[in-house]
PDB file of C-alpha atoms in Angstrom:
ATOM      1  CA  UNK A   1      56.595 -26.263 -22.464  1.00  0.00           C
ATOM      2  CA  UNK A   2      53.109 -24.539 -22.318  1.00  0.00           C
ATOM      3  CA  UNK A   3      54.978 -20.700 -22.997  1.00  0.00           C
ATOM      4  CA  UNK A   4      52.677 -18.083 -22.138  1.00  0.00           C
ATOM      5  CA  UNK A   5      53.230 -14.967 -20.301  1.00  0.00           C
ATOM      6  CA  UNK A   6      50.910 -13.482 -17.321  1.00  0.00           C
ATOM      7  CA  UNK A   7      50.837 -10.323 -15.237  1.00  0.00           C
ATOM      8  CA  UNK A   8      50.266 -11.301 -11.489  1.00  0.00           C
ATOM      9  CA  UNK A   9      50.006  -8.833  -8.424  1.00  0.00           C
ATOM     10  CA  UNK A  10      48.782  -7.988  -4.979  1.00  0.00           C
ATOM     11  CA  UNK A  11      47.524  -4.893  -2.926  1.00  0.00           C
ATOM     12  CA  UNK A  12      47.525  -5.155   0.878  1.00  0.00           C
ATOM     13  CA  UNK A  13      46.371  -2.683   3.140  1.00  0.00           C
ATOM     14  CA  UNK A  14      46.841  -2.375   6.637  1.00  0.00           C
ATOM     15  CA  UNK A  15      46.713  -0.194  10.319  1.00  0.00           C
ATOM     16  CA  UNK A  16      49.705   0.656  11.669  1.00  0.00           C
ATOM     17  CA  UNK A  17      49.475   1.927  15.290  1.00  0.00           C
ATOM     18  CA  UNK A  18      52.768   2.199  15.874  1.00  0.00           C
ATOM     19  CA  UNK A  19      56.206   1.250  14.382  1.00  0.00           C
ATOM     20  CA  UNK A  20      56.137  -1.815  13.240  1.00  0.00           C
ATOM     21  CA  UNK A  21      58.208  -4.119  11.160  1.00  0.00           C
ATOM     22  CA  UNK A  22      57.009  -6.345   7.935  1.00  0.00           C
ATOM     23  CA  UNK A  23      58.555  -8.905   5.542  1.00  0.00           C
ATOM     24  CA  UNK A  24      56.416  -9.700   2.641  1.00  0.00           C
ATOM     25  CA  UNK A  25      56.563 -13.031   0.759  1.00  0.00           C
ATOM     26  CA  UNK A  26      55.036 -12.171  -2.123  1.00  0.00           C
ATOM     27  CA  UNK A  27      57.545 -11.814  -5.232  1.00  0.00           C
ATOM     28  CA  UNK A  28      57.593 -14.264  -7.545  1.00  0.00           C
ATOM     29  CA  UNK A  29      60.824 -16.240  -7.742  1.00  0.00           C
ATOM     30  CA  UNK A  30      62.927 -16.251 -10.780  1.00  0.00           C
ATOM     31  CA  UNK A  31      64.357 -19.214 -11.797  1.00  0.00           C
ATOM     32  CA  UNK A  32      64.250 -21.760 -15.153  1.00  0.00           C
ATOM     33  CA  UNK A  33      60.426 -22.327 -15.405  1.00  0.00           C
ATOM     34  CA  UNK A  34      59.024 -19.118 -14.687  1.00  0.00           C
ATOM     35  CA  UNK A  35      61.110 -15.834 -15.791  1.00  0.00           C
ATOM     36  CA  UNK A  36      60.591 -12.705 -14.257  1.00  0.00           C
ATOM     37  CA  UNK A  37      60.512 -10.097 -17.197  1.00  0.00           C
ATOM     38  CA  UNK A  38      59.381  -6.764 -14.702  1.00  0.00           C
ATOM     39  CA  UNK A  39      58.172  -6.314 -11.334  1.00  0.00           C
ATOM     40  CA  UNK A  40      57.905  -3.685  -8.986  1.00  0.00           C
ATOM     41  CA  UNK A  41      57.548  -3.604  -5.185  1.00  0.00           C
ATOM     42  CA  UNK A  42      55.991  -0.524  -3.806  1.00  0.00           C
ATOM     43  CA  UNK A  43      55.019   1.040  -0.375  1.00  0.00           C
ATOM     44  CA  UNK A  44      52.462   3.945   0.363  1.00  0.00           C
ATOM     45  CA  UNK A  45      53.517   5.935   1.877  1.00  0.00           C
ATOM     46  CA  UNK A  46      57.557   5.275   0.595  1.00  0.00           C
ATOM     47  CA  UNK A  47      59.519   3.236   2.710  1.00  0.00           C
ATOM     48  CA  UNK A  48      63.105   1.902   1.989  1.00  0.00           C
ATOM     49  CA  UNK A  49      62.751  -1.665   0.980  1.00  0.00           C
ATOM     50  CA  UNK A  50      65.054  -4.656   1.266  1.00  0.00           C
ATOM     51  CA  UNK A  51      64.945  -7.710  -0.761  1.00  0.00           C
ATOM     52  CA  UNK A  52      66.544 -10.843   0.212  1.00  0.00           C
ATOM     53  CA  UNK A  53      66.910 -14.566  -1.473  1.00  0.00           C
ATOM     54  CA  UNK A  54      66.368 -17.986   0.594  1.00  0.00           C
ATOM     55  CA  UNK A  55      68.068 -20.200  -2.161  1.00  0.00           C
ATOM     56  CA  UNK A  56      67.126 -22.886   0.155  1.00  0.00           C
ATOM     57  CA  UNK A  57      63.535 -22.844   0.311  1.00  0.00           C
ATOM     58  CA  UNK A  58      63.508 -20.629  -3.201  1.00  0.00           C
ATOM     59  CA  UNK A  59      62.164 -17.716  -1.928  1.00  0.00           C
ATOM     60  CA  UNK A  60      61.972 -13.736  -2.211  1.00  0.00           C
ATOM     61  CA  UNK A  61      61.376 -11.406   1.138  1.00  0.00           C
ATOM     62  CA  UNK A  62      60.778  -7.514   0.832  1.00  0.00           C
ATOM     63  CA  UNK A  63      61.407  -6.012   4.479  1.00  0.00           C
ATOM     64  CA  UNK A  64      60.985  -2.999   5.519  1.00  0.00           C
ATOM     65  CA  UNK A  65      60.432  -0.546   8.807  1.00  0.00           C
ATOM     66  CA  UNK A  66      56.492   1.155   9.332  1.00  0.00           C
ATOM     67  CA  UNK A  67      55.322   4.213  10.732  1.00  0.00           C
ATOM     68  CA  UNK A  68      52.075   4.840  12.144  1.00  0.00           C
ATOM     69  CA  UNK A  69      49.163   5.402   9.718  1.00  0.00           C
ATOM     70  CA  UNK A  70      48.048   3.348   6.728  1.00  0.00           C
ATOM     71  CA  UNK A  71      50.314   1.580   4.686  1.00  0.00           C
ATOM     72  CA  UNK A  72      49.324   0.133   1.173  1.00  0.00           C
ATOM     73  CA  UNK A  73      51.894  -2.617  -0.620  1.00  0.00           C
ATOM     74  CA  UNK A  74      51.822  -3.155  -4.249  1.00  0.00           C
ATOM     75  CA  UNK A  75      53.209  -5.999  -5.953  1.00  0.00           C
ATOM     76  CA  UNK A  76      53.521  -6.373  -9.873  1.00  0.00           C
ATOM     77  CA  UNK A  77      55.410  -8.315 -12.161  1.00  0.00           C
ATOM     78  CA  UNK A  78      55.407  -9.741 -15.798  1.00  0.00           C
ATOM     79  CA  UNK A  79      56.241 -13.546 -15.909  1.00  0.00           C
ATOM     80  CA  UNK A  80      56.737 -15.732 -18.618  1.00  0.00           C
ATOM     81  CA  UNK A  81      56.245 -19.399 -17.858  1.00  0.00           C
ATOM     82  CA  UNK A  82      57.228 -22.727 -19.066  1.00  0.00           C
ATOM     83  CA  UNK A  83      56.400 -25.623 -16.991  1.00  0.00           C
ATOM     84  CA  UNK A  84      58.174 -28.748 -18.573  1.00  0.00           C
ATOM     85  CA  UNK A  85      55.456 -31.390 -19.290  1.00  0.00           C
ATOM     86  CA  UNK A  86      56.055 -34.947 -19.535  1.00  0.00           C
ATOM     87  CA  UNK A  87      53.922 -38.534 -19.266  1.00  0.00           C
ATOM     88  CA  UNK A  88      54.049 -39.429 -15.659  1.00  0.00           C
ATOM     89  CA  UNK A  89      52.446 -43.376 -16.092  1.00  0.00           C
ATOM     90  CA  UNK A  90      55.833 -44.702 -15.206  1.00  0.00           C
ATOM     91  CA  UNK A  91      57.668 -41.491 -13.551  1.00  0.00           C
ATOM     92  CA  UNK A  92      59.055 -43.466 -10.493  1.00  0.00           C
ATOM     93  CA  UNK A  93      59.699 -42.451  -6.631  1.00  0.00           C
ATOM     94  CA  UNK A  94      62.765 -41.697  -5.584  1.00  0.00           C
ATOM     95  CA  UNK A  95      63.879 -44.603  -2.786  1.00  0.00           C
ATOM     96  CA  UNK A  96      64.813 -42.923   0.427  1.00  0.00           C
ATOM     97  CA  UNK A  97      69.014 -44.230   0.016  1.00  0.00           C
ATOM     98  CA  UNK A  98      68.779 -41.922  -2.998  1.00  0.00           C
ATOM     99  CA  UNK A  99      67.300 -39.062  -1.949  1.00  0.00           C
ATOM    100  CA  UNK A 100      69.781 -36.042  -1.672  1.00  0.00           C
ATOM    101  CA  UNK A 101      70.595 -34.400   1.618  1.00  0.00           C
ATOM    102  CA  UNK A 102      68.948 -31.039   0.537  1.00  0.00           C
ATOM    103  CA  UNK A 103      65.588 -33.079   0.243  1.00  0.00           C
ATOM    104  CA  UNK A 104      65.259 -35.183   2.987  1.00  0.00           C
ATOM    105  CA  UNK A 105      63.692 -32.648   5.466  1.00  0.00           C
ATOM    106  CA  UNK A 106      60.761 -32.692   3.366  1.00  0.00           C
ATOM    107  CA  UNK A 107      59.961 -36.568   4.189  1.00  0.00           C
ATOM    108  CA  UNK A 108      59.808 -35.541   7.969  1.00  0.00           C
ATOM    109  CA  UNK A 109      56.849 -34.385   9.708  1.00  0.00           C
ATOM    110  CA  UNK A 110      56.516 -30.686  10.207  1.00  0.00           C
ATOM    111  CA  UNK A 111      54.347 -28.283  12.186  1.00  0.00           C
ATOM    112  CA  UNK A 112      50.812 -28.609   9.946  1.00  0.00           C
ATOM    113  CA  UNK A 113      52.000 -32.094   8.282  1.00  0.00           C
ATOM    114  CA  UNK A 114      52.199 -34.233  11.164  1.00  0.00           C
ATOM    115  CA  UNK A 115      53.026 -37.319   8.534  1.00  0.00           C
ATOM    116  CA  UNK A 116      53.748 -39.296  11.884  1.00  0.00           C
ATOM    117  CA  UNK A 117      50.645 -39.176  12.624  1.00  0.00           C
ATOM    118  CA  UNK A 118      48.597 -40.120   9.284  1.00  0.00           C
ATOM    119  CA  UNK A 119      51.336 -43.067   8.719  1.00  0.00           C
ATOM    120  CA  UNK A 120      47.966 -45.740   9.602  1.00  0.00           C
ATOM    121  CA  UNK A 121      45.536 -43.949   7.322  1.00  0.00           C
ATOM    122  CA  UNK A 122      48.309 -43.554   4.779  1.00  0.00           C
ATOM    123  CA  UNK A 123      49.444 -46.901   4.596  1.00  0.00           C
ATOM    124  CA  UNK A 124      45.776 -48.251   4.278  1.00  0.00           C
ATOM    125  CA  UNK A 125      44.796 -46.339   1.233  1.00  0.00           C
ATOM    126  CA  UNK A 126      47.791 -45.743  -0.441  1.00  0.00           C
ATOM    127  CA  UNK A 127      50.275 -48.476   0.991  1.00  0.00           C
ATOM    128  CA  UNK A 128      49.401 -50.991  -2.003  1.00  0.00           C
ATOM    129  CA  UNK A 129      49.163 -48.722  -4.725  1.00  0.00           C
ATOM    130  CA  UNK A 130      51.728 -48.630  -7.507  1.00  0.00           C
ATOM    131  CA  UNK A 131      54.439 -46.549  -6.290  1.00  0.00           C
ATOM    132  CA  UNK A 132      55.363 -43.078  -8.499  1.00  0.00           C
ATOM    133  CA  UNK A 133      53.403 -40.352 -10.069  1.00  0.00           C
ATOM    134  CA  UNK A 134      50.132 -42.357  -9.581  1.00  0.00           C
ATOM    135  CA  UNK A 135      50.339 -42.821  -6.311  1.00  0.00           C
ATOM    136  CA  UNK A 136      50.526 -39.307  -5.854  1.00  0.00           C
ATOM    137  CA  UNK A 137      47.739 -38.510  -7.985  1.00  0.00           C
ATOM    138  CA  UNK A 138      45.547 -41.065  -5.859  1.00  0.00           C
ATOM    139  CA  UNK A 139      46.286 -39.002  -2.635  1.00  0.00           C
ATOM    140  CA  UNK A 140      45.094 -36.057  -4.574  1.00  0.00           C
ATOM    141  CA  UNK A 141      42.167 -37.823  -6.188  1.00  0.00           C
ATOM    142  CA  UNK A 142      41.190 -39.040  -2.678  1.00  0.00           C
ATOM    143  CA  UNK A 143      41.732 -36.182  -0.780  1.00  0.00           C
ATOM    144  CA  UNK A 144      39.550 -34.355  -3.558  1.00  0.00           C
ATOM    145  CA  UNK A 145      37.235 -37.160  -2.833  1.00  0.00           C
ATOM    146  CA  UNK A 146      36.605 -37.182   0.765  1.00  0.00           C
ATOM    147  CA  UNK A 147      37.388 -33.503   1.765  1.00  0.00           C
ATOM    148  CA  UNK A 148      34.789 -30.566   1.524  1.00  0.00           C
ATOM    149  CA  UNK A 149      36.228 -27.673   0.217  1.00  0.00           C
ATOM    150  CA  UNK A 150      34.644 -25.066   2.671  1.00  0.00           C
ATOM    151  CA  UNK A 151      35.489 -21.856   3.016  1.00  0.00           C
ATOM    152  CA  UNK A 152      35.581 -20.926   6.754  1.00  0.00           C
ATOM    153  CA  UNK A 153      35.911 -24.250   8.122  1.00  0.00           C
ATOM    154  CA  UNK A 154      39.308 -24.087   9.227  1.00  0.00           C
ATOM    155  CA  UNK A 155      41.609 -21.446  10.934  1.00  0.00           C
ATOM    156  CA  UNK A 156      45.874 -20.569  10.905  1.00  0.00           C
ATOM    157  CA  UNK A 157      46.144 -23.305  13.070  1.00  0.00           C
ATOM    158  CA  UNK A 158      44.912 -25.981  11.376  1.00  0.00           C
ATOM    159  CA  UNK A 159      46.720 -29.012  10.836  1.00  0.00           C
ATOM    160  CA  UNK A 160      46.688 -31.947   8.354  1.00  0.00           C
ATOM    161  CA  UNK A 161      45.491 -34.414  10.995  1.00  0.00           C
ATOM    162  CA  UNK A 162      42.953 -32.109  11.630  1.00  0.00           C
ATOM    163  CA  UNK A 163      41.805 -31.884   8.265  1.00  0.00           C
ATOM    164  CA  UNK A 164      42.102 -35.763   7.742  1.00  0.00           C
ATOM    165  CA  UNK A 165      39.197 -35.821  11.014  1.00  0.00           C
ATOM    166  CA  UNK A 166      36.967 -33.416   9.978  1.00  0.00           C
ATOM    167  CA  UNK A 167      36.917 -34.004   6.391  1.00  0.00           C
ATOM    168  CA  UNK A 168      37.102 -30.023   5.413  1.00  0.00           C
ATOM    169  CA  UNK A 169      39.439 -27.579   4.503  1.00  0.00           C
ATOM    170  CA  UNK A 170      41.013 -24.515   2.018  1.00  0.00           C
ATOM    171  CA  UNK A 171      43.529 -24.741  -0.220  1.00  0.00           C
ATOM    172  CA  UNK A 172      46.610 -24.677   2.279  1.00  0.00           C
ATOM    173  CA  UNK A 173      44.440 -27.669   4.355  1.00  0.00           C
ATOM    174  CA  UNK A 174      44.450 -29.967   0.849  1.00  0.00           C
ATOM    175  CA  UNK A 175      47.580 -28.951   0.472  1.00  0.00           C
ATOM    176  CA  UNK A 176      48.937 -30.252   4.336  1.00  0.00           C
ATOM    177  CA  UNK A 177      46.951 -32.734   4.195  1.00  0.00           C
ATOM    178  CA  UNK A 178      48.559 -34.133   0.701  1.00  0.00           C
ATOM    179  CA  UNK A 179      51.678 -33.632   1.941  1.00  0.00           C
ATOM    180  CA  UNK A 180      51.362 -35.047   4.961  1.00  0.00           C
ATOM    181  CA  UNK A 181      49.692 -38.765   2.869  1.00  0.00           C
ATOM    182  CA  UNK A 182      53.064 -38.586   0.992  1.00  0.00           C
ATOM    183  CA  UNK A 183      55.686 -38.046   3.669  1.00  0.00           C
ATOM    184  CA  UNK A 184      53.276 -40.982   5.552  1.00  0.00           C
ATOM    185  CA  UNK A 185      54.636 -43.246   2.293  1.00  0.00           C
ATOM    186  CA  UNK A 186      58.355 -42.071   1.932  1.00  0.00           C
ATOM    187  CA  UNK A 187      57.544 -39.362  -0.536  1.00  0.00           C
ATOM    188  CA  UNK A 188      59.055 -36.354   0.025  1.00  0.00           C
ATOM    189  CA  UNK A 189      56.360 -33.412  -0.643  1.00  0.00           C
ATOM    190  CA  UNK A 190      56.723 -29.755  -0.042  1.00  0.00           C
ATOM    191  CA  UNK A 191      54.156 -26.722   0.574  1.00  0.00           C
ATOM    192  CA  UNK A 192      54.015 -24.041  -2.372  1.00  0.00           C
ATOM    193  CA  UNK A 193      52.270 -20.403  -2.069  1.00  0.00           C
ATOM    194  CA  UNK A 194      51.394 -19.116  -5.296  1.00  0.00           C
ATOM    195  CA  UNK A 195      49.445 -17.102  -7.611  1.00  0.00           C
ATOM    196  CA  UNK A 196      46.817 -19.157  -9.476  1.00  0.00           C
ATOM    197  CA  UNK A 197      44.896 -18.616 -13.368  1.00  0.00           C
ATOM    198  CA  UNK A 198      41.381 -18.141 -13.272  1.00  0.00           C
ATOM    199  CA  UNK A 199      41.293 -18.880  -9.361  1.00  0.00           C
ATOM    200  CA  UNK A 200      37.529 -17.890  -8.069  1.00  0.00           C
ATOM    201  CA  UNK A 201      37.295 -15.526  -5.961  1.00  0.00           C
ATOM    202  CA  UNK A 202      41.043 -14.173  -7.109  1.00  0.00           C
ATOM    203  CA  UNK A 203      43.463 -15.296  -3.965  1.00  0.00           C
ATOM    204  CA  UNK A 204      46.478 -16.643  -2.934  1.00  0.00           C
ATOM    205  CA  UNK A 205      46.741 -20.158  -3.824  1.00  0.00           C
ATOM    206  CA  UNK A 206      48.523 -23.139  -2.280  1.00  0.00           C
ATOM    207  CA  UNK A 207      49.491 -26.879  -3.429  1.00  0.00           C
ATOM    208  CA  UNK A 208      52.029 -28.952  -3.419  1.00  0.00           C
ATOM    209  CA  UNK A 209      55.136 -30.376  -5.032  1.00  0.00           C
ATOM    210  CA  UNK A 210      56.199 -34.152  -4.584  1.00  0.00           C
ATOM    211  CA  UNK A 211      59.480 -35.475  -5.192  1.00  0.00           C
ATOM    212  CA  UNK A 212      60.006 -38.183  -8.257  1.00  0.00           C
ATOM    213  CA  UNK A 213      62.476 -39.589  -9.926  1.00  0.00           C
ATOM    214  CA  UNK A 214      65.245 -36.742  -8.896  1.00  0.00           C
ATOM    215  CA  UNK A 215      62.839 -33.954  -9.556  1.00  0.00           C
ATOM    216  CA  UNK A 216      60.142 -31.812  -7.986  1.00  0.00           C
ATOM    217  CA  UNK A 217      56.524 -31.813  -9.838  1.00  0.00           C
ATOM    218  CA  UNK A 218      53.466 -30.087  -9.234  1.00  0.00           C
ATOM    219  CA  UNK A 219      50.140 -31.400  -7.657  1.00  0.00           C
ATOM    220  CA  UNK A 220      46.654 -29.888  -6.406  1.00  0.00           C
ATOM    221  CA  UNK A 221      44.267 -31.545  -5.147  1.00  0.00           C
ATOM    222  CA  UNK A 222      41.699 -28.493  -4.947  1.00  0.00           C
ATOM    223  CA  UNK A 223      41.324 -28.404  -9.103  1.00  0.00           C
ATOM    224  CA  UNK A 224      40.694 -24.714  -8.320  1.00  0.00           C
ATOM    225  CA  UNK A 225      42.360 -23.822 -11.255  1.00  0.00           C
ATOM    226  CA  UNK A 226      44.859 -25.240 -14.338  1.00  0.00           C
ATOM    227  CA  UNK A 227      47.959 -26.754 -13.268  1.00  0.00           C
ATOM    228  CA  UNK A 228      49.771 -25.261 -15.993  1.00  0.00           C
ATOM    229  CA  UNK A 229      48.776 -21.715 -14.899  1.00  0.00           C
ATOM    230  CA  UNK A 230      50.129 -21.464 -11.569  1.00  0.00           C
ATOM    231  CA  UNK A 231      53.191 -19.150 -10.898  1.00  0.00           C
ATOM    232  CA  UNK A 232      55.328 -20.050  -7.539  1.00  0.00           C
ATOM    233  CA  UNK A 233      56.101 -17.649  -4.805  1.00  0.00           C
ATOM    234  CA  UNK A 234      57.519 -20.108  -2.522  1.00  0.00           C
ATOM    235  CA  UNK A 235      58.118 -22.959  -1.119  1.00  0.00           C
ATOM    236  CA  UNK A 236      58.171 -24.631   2.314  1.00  0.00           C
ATOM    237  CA  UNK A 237      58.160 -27.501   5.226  1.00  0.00           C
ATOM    238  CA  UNK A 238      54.315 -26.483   5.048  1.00  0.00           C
ATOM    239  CA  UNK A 239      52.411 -22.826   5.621  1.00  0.00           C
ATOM    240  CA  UNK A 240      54.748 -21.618   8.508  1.00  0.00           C
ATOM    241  CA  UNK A 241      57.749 -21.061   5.954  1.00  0.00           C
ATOM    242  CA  UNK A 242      55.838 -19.219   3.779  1.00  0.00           C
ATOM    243  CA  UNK A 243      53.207 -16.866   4.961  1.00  0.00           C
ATOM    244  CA  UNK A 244      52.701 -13.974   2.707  1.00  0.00           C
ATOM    245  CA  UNK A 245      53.362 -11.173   5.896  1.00  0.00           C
ATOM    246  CA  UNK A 246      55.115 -11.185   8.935  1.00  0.00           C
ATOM    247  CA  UNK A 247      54.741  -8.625  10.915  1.00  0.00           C
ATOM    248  CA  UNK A 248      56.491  -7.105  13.761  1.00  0.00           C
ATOM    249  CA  UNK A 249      54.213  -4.295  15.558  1.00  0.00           C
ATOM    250  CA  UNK A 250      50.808  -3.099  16.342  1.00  0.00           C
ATOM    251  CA  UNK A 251      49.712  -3.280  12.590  1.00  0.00           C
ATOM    252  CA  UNK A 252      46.052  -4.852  11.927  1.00  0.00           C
ATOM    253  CA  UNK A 253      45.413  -6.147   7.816  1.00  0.00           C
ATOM    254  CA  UNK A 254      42.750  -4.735   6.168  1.00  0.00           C
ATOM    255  CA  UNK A 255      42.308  -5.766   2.993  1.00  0.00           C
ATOM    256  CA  UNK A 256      43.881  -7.563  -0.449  1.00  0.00           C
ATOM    257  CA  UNK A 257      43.119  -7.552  -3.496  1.00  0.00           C
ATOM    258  CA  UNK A 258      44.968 -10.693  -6.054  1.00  0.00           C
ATOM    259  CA  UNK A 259      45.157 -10.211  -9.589  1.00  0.00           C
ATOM    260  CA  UNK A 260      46.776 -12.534 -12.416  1.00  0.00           C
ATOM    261  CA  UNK A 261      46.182 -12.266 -16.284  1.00  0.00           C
ATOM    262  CA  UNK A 262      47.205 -13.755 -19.277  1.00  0.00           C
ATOM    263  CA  UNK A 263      48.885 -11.373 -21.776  1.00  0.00           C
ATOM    264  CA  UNK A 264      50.117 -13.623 -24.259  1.00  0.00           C
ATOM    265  CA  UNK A 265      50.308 -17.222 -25.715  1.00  0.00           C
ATOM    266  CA  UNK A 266      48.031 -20.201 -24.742  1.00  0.00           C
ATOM    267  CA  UNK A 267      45.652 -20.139 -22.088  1.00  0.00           C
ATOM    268  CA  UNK A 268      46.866 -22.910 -19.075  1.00  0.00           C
ATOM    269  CA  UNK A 269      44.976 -25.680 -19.187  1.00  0.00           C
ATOM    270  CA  UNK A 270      44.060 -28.987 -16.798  1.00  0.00           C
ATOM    271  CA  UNK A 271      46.163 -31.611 -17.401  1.00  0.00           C
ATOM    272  CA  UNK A 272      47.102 -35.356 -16.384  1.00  0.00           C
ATOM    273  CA  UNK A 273      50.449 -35.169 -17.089  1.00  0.00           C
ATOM    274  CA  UNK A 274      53.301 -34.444 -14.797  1.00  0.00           C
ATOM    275  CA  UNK A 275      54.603 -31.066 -14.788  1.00  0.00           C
ATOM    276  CA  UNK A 276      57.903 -30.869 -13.277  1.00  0.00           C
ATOM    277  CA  UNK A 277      59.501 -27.064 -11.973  1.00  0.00           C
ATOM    278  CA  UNK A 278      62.693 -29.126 -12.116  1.00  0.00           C
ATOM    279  CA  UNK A 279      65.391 -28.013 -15.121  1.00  0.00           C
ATOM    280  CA  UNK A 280      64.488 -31.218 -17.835  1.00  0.00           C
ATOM    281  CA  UNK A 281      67.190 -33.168 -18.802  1.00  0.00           C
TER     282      UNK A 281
END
């Protein structure tokens, strides 16, 4: 357990021309490796707010109904985190037969990780590796490898397949595109939106969580910032189930602003081992 405790948050502004209707997906979720201490949602001007739980996909919504005008939507909260860390040389994959019915959509191909797709490339540069936590970590090392990280290069639409041609891409782009490499090899691998340590410029992050050895452990291929300092928001198929707004209405963004600090214990850190967001046992 690294045990340290951040304060992450988010301002959004937008235009509202007329009533319009937003869900937010930016609360961080509670749960045995990252504890929410305090947190406030707030609208400007004051709306009522609603806050719902996908247990599913393990994550928050805040909903609520817009007038015309400018709206502003704070986010805040205090997290203590605790990532279990453990040697991953001989953490094994999970063979499909054994893989539990609440984790078998993430081995199929989804709207931005068209797996079916990549199976070719897949199979050629990761088919004959040894199977487990370092075959995951050679996706990652190769997509860190061959991909330009360029801002700008891509758009909402983007898919994995498109970032395996063209050989650039964000954060969510590594991300689809790692996911995509280990649905390709029977791994199953699921988007995560998050806030990130030390991220430059300060943003919304995204990476990815593979499946191993009946648990869920974190991977990025970006190396944007420590492993052990990212806090999840959500998770998903890929992007579509967890964009950070909806919205319902003529309502145009603005701007954001992304914020997360360390207010006590260790700093996070880059590491090689596996860090699993799965209870230890």
């Amino acid at each position: 357990m690294n045990g340290a405790t951040f304060r992450v948050g988010c301002d959004l502004n937008y235009e509202v021309m007329g009533p319009s209707a937003f869900i937010f997906n930016v609360g961080v979720v509670d749960n045995s490796f990252q504890r929410v201490r305090s947190e406030k949602f707030e609208t400007t001007p004051a709306y009522q707010v609603e806050e719902s739980l996908s247990t599913v996909e393990e994550k928050r919504h805040h909903r609520f109904s817009s007038g015309p005008g400018p709206l502003r939507v704070s986010y805040e909260a205090t997290v203590e985190l605790n990532h279990h860390l453990q040697k991953g040389d001989h953490l094994p994959e999970t063979v499909p037969s054994g893989i539990p019915s609440g984790v078998i959509p993430y081995l199929y191909p989804s709207r931005y990780c068209e797996s079916d797709m990549l199976v070719r490339l897949a199979q050629h540069e990761f088919g004959k590796l040894q199977h487990g936590f370092s075959r995951v970590t050679a996706i990652c090392n190769w997509i860190h490898d061959n991909v330009e990280y360029l801002r700008g290069s891509t758009n909402p639409l983007t898919s994995a397949y498109d970032t395996a041609t063209e050989r650039a891409g964000v954060c969510r782009d590594f991300a689809h595109l790692a996911i995509a490499f280990c649905r390709a090899v029977l791994i199953p691998a699921r988007f995560v939106a998050g806030y990130a340590y030390a991220l430059q410029p300060p943003d919304f992050h995204a990476y990815f969580e593979a499946y191993l050895d009946g648990g869920w452990y974190i991977f990025d291929p970006t190396r944007l910032a420590p492993q052990t300092g990212l806090i999840r928001i959500g998770t998903g198929r890929d992007a579509a189930d967890t964009s950070f707004a909806t919205i319902f209405g003529p309502a145009k963004f603005s701007s954001m602003t992304v914020r997360m600090e360390l207010l006590e214990g260790p700093a996070p850190t880059y590491t090689t081992e596996a860090i699993s967001t799965s209870s230890p046992s």
